[in-house]
mmCIF file of C-alpha atoms in Angstrom:
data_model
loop_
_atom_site.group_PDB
_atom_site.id
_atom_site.type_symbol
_atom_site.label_atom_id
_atom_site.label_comp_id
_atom_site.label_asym_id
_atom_site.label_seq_id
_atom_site.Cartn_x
_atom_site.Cartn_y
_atom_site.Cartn_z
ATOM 1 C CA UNK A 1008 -86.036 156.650 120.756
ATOM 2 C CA UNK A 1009 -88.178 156.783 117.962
ATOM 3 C CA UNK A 1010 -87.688 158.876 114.358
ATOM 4 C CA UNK A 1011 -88.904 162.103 115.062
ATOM 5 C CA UNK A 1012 -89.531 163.168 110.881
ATOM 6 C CA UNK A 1013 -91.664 166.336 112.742
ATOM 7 C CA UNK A 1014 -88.588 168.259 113.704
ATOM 8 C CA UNK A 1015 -86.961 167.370 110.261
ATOM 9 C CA UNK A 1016 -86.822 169.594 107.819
ATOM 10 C CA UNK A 1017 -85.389 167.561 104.457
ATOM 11 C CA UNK A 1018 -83.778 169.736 101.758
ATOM 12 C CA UNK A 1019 -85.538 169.634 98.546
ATOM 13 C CA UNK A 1020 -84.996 166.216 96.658
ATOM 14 C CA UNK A 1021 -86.381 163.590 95.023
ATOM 15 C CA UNK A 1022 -89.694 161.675 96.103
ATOM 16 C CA UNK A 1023 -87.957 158.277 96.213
ATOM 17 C CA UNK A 1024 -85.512 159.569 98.552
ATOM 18 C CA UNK A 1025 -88.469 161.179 100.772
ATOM 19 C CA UNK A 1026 -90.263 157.943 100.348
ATOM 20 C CA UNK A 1027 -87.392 156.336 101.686
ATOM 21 C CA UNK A 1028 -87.549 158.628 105.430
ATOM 22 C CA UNK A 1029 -91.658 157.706 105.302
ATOM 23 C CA UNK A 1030 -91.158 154.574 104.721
ATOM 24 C CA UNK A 1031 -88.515 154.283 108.000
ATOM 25 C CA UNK A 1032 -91.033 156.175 109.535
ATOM 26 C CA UNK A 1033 -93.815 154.250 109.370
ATOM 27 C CA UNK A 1034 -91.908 150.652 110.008
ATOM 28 C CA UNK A 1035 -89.935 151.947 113.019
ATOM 29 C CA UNK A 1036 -93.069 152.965 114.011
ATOM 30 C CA UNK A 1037 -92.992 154.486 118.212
ATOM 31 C CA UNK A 1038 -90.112 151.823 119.202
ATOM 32 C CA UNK A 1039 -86.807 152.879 119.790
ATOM 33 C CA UNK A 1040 -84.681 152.976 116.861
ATOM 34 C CA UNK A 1041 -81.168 151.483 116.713
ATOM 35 C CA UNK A 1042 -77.677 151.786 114.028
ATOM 36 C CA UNK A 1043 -78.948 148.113 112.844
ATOM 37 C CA UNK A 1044 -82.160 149.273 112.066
ATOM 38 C CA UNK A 1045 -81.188 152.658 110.524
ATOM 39 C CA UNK A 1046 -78.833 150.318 108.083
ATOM 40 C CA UNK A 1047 -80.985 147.553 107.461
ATOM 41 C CA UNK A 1048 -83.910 149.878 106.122
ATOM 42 C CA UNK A 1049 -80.992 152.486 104.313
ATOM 43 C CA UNK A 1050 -79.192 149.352 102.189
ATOM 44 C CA UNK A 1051 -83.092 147.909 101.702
ATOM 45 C CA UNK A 1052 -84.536 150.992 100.432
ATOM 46 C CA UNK A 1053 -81.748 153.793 99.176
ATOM 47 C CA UNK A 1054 -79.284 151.413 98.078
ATOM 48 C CA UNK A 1055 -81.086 150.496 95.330
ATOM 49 C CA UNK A 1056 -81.591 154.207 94.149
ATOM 50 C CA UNK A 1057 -77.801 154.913 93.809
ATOM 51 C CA UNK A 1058 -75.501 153.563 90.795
ATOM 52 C CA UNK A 1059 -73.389 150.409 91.117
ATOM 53 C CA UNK A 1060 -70.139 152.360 91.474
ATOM 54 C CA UNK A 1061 -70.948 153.780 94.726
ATOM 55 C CA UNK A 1062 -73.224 150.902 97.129
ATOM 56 C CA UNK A 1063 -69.136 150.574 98.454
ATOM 57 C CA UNK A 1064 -69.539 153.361 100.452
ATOM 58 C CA UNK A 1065 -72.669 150.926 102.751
ATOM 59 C CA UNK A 1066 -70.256 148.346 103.368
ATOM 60 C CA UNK A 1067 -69.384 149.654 107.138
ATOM 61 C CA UNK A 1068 -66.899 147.192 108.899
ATOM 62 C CA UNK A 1069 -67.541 146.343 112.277
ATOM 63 C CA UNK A 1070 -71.167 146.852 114.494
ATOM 64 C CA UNK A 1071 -72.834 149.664 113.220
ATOM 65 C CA UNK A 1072 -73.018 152.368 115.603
ATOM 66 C CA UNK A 1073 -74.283 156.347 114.953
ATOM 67 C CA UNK A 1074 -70.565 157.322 114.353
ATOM 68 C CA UNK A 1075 -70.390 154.653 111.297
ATOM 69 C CA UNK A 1076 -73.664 156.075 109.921
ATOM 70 C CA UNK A 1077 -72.625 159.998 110.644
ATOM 71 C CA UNK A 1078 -69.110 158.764 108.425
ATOM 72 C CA UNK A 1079 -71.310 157.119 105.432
ATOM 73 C CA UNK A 1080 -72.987 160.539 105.800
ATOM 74 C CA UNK A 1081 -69.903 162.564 105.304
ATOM 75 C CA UNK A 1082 -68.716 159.648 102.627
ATOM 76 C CA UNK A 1083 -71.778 159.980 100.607
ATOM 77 C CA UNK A 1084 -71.799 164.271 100.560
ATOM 78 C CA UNK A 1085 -67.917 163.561 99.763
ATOM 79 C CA UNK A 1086 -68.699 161.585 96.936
ATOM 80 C CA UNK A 1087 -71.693 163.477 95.328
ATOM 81 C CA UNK A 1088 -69.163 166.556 95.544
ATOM 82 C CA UNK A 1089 -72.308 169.274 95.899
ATOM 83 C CA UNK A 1090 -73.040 168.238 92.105
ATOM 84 C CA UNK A 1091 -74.255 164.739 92.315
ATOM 85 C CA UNK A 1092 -77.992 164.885 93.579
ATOM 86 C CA UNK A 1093 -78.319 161.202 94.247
ATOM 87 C CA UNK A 1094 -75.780 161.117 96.173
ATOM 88 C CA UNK A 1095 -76.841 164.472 98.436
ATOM 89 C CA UNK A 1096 -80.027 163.475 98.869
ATOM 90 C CA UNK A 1097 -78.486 159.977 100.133
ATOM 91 C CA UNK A 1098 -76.592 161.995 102.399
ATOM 92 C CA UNK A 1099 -79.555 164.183 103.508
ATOM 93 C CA UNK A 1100 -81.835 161.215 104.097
ATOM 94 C CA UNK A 1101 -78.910 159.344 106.360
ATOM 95 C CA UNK A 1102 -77.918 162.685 108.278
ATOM 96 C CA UNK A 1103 -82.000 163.139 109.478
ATOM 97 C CA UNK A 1104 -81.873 159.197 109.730
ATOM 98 C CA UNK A 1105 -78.490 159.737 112.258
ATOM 99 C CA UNK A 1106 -79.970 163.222 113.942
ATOM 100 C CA UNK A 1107 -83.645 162.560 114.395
ATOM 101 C CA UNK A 1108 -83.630 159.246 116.162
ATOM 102 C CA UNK A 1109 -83.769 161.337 119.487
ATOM 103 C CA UNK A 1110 -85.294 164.561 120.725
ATOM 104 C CA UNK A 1111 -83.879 167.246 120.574
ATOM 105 C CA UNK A 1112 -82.077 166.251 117.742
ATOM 106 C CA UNK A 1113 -78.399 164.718 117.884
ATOM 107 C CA UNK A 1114 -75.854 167.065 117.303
ATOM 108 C CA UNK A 1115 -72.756 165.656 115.784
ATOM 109 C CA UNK A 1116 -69.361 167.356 117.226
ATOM 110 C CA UNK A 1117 -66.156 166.835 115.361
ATOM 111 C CA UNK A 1118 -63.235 166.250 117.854
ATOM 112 C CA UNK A 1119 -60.817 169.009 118.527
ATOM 113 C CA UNK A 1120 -58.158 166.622 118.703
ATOM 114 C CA UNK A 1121 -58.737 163.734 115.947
ATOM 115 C CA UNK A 1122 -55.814 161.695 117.278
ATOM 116 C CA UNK A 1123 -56.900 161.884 120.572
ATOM 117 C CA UNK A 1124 -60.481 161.001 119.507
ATOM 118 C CA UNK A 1125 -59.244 157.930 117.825
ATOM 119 C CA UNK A 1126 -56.828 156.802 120.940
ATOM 120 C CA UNK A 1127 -59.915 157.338 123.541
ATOM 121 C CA UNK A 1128 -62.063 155.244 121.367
ATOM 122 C CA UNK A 1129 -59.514 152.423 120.682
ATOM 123 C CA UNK A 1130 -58.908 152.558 124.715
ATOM 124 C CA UNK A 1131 -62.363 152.024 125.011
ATOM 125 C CA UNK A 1132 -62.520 149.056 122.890
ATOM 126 C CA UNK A 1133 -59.793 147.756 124.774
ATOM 127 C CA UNK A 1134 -61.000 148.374 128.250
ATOM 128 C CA UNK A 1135 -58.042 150.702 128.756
ATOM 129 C CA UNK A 1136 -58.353 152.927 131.879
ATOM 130 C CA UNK A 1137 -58.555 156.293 130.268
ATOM 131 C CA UNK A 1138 -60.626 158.622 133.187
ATOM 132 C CA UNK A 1139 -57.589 159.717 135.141
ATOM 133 C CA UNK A 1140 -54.502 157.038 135.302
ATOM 134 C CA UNK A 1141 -51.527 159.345 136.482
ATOM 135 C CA UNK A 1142 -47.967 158.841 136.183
ATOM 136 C CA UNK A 1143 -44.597 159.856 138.111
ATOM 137 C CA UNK A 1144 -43.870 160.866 141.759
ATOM 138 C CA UNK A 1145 -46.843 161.710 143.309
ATOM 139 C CA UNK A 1146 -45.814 165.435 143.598
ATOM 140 C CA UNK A 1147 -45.901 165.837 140.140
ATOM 141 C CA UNK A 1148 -47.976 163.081 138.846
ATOM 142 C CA UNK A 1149 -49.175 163.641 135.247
ATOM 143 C CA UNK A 1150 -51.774 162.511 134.022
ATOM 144 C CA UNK A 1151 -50.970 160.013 131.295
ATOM 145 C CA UNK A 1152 -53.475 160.992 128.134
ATOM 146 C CA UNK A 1153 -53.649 164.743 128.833
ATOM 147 C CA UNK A 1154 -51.273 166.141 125.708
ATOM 148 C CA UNK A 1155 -49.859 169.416 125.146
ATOM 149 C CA UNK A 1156 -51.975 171.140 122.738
ATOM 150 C CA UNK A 1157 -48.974 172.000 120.637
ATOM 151 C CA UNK A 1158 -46.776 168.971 121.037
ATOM 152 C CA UNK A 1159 -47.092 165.108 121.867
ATOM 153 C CA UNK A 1160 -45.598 165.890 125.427
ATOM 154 C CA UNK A 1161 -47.537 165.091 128.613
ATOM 155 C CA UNK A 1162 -49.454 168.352 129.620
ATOM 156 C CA UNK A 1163 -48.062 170.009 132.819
ATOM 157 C CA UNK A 1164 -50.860 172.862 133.139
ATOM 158 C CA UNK A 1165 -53.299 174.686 130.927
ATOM 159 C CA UNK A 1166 -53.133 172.407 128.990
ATOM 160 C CA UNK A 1167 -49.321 172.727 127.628
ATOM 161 C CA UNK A 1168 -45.928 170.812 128.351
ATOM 162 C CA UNK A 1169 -43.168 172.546 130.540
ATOM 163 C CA UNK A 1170 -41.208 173.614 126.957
ATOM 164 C CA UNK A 1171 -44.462 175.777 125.707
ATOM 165 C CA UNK A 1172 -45.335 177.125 129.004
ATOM 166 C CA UNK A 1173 -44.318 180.961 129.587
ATOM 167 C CA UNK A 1174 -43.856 180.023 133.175
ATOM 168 C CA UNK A 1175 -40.306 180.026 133.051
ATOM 169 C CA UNK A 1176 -40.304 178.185 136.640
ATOM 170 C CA UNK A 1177 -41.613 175.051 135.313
ATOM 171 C CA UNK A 1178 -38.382 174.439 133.411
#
């Protein structure tokens, strides 16, 4: 998908920053936009604008996907602390970079379980099968990655092990 900069609405900073979305703007032009591209053009044109002591925060490891640019996002806003503007406009211009390369505009959910998050994303990588693999007897198989929501044991049902459940059967 292309940048959509019509359904942005950029808070107010400076023009070099808002030259910076124009500019991405007019050289992505109507192809579809990728996390390469997004980086290429953000380390061309904003890295420049920002002090020495904080380019770090562009070095990404690995392939650049729209997670690694939505965490430079929350690096950036961490860094400029809501007093740096540099730094939040950085973090503006990346977030409508990261949210406006489709329509209707991505909407970035945090996890409810990081740790899970993290393991289902790793399992990925690794081509682990993480849809529904069960475990035990087949009258009470469990499914292996479902957790209790209050514990590391496997869930049982509603989505707690047999030692939070009220159902005093269970047990």
């Amino acid at each position: 998908m292309p940048l959509y900069l019509d359904d942005a609405v950029p808070p107010p900073m400076p023009r070099a920053f808002l030259d910076v979305l124009l500019d991405g703007y007019t050289s992505f032009g109507d192809e579809a936009v990728n996390p390469a591209m997004v980086i290429g053009l953000l380390r061309e044109r904003l890295l420049p604008l920002l002090p020495d002591v904080h380019k770090s925060l562009f070095d990404l490891r690995g392939q650049t996907s729209w997670d690694s640019l939505w965490i430079l996002y929350a690096n950036l806003a961490t860094a400029s602390g809501g007093t740096d503007k540099q730094l939040g406009a950085s973090a503006a211009v990346v977030s409508i970079f990261v949210r406006h390369t489709t329509r209707p505009p991505r909407e970035v959910e945090f996890p409810a379980h990081l740790e899970l998050a993290s393991f289902a994303r790793m399992a990925d990588v690794l081509g682990l099968p993480k849809a529904h693999p069960h475990v035990g007897a087949q009258e009470v198989a469990t499914p292996l990655y479902a957790f209790c929501r209050y514990c590391w044991l496997p869930q049982r049902s509603r989505g707690v092990c047999e030692n939070h459940s009220t159902n005093s059967t269970s047990r």
